[in-house]
PDB file of C-alpha atoms in Angstrom:
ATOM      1  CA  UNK A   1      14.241   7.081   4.196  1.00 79.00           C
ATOM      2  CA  UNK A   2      17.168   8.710   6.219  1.00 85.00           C
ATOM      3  CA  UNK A   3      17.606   6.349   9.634  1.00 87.00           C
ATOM      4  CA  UNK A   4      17.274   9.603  11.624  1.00 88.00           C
ATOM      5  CA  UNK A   5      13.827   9.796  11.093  1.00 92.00           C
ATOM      6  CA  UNK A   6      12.942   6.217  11.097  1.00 93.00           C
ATOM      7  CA  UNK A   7      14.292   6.485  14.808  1.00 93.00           C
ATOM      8  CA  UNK A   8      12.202   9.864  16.029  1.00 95.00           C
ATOM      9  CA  UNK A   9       9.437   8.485  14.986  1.00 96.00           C
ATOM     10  CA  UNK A  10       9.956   4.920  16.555  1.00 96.00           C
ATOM     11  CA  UNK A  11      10.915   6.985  19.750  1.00 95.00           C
ATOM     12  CA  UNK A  12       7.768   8.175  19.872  1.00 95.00           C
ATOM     13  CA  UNK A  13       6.741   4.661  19.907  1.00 94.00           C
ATOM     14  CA  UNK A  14       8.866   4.033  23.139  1.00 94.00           C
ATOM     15  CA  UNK A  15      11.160   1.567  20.337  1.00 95.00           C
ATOM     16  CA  UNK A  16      14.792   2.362  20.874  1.00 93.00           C
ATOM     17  CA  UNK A  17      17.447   1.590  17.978  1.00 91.00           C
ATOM     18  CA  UNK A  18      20.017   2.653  15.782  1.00 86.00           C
ATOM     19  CA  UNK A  19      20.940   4.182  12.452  1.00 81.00           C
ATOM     20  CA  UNK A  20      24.972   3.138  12.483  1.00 69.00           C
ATOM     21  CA  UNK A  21      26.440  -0.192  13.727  1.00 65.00           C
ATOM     22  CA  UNK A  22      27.881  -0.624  17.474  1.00 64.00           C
ATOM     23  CA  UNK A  23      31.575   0.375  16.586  1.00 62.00           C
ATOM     24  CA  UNK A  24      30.809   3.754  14.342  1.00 60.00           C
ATOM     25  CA  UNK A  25      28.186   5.355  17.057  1.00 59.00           C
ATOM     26  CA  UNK A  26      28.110   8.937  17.072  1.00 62.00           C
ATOM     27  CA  UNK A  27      29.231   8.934  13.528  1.00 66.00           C
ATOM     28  CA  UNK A  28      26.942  10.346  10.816  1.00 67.00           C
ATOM     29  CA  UNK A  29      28.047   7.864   8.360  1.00 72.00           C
ATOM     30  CA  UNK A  30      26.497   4.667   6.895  1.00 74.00           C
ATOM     31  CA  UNK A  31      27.788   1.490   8.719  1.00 74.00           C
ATOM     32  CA  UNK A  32      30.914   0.414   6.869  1.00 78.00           C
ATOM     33  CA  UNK A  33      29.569  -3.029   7.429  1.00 80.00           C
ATOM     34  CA  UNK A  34      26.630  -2.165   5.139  1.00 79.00           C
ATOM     35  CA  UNK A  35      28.744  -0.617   2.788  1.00 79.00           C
ATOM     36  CA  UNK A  36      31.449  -4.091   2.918  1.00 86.00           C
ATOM     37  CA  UNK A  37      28.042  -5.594   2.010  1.00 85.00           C
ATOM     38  CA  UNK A  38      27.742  -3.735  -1.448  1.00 86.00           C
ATOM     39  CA  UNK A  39      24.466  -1.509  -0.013  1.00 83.00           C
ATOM     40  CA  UNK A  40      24.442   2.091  -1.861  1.00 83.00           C
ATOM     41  CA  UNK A  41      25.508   4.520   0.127  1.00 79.00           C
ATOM     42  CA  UNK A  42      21.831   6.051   0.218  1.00 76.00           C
ATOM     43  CA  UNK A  43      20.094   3.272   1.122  1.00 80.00           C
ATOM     44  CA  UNK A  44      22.748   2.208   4.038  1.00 80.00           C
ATOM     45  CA  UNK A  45      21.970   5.600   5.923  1.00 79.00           C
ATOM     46  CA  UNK A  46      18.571   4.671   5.674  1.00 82.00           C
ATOM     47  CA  UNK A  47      19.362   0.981   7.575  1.00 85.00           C
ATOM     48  CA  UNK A  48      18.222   0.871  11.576  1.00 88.00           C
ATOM     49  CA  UNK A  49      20.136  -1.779  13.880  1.00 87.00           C
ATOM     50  CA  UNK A  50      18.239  -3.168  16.890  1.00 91.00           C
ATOM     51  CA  UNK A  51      20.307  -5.381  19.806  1.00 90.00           C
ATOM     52  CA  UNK A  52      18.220  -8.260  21.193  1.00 93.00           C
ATOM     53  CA  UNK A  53      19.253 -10.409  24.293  1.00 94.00           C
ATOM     54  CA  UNK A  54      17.626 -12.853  25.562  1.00 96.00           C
ATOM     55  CA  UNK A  55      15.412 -10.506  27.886  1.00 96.00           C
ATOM     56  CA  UNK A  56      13.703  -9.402  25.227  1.00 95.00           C
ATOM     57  CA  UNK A  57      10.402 -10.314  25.137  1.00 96.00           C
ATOM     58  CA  UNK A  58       7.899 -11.603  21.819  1.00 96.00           C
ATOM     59  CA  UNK A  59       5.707  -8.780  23.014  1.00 96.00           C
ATOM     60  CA  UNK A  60       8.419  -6.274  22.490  1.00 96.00           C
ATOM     61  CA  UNK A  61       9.240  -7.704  18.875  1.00 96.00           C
ATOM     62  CA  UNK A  62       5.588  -7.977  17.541  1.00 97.00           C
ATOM     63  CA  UNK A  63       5.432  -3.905  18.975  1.00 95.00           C
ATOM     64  CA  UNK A  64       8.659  -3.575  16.417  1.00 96.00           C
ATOM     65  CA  UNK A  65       7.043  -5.374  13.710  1.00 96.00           C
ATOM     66  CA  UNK A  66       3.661  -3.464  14.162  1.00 96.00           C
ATOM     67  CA  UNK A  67       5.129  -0.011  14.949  1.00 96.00           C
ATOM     68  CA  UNK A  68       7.785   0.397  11.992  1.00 95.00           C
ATOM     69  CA  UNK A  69       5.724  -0.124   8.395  1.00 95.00           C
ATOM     70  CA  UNK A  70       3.419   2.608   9.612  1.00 96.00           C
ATOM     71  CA  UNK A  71       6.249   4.961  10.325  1.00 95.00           C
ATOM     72  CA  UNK A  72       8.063   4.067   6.659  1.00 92.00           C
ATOM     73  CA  UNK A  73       5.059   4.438   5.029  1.00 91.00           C
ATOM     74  CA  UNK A  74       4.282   7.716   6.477  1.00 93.00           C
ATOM     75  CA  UNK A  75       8.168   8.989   6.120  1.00 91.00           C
ATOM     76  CA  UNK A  76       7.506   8.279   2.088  1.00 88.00           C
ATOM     77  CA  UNK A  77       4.462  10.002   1.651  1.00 88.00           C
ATOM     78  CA  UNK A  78       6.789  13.144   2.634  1.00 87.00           C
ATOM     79  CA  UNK A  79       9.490  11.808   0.567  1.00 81.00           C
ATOM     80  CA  UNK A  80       9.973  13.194  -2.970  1.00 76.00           C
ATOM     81  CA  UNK A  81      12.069  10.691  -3.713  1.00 73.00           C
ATOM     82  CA  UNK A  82       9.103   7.722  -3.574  1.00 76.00           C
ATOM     83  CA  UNK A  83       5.950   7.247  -5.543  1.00 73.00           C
ATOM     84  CA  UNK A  84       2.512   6.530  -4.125  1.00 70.00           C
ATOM     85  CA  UNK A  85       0.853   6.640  -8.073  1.00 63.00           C
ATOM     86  CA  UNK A  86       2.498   3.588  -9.239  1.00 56.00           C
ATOM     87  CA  UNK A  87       4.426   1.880 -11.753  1.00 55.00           C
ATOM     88  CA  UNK A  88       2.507   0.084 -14.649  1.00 55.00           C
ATOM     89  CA  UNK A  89       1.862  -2.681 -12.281  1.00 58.00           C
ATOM     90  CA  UNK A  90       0.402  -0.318 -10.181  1.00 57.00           C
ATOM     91  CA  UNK A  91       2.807  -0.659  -7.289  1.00 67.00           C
ATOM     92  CA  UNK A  92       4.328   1.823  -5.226  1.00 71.00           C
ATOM     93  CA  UNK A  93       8.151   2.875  -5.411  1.00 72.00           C
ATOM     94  CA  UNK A  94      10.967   5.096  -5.963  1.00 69.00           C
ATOM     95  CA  UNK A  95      10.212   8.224  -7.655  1.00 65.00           C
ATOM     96  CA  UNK A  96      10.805   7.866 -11.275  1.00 63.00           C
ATOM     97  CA  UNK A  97      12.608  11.227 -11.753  1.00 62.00           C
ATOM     98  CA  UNK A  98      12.991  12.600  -8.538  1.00 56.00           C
ATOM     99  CA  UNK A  99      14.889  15.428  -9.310  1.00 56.00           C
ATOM    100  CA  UNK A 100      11.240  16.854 -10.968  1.00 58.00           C
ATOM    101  CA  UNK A 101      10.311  16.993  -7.107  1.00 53.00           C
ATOM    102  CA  UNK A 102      13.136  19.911  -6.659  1.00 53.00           C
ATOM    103  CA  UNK A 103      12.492  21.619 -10.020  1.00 57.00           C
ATOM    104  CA  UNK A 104      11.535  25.477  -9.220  1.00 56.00           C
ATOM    105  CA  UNK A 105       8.455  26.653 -10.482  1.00 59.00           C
ATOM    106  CA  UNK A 106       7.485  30.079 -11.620  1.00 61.00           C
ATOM    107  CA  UNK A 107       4.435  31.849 -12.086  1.00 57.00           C
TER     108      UNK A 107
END
């Protein structure tokens, strides 16, 4: 899932966040910390960052923790790259072959 739409969606959600770390805002590209960490390149610009103080509330975090799976598994139902039929164990998961998602078809 691309970070960018993680965070529309949690704006709608009145969640604030961020798709990049502190130092590379602005910046389309993955967090170079993620990256130092050895996370694909694909996977790091789908990585959100949220600041806590000490302000912050439990009632804010359990929103967080309540709002977000909804809005991943929503973004992956439109994804072509992820699977909702299931692997043998029948779980959920990246697309086998998702370049078949792209192939043209004609009539």
């Amino acid at each position: 899932m691309e970070g960018e739409a993680i965070l529309l969606l949690m704006n709608k959600l009145g969640i604030a966040g961020s798709s990049g770390s502190a130092c590379t805002s602005g910046s389309l590209e993955p967090s170079h910390v993620m990256r130092a960490m050895g996370i694909p390149y694909t996977a790091a610009h789908g990585t959100i960052r949220f600041s806590l103080s000490r302000f912050n509330t439990e009632a804010e975090i359990d929103r967080v923790i309540a709002g977000v799976p909804p809005i991943i598994a929503q973004l992956r139902k439109l994804s072509p790259y992820w699977s909702d039929s299931g692997d043998s164990a029948g779980k959920s998961g990246p697309a086998v072959k998702p370049e078949g998602a792209f192939a043209p078809t004609y009539a």
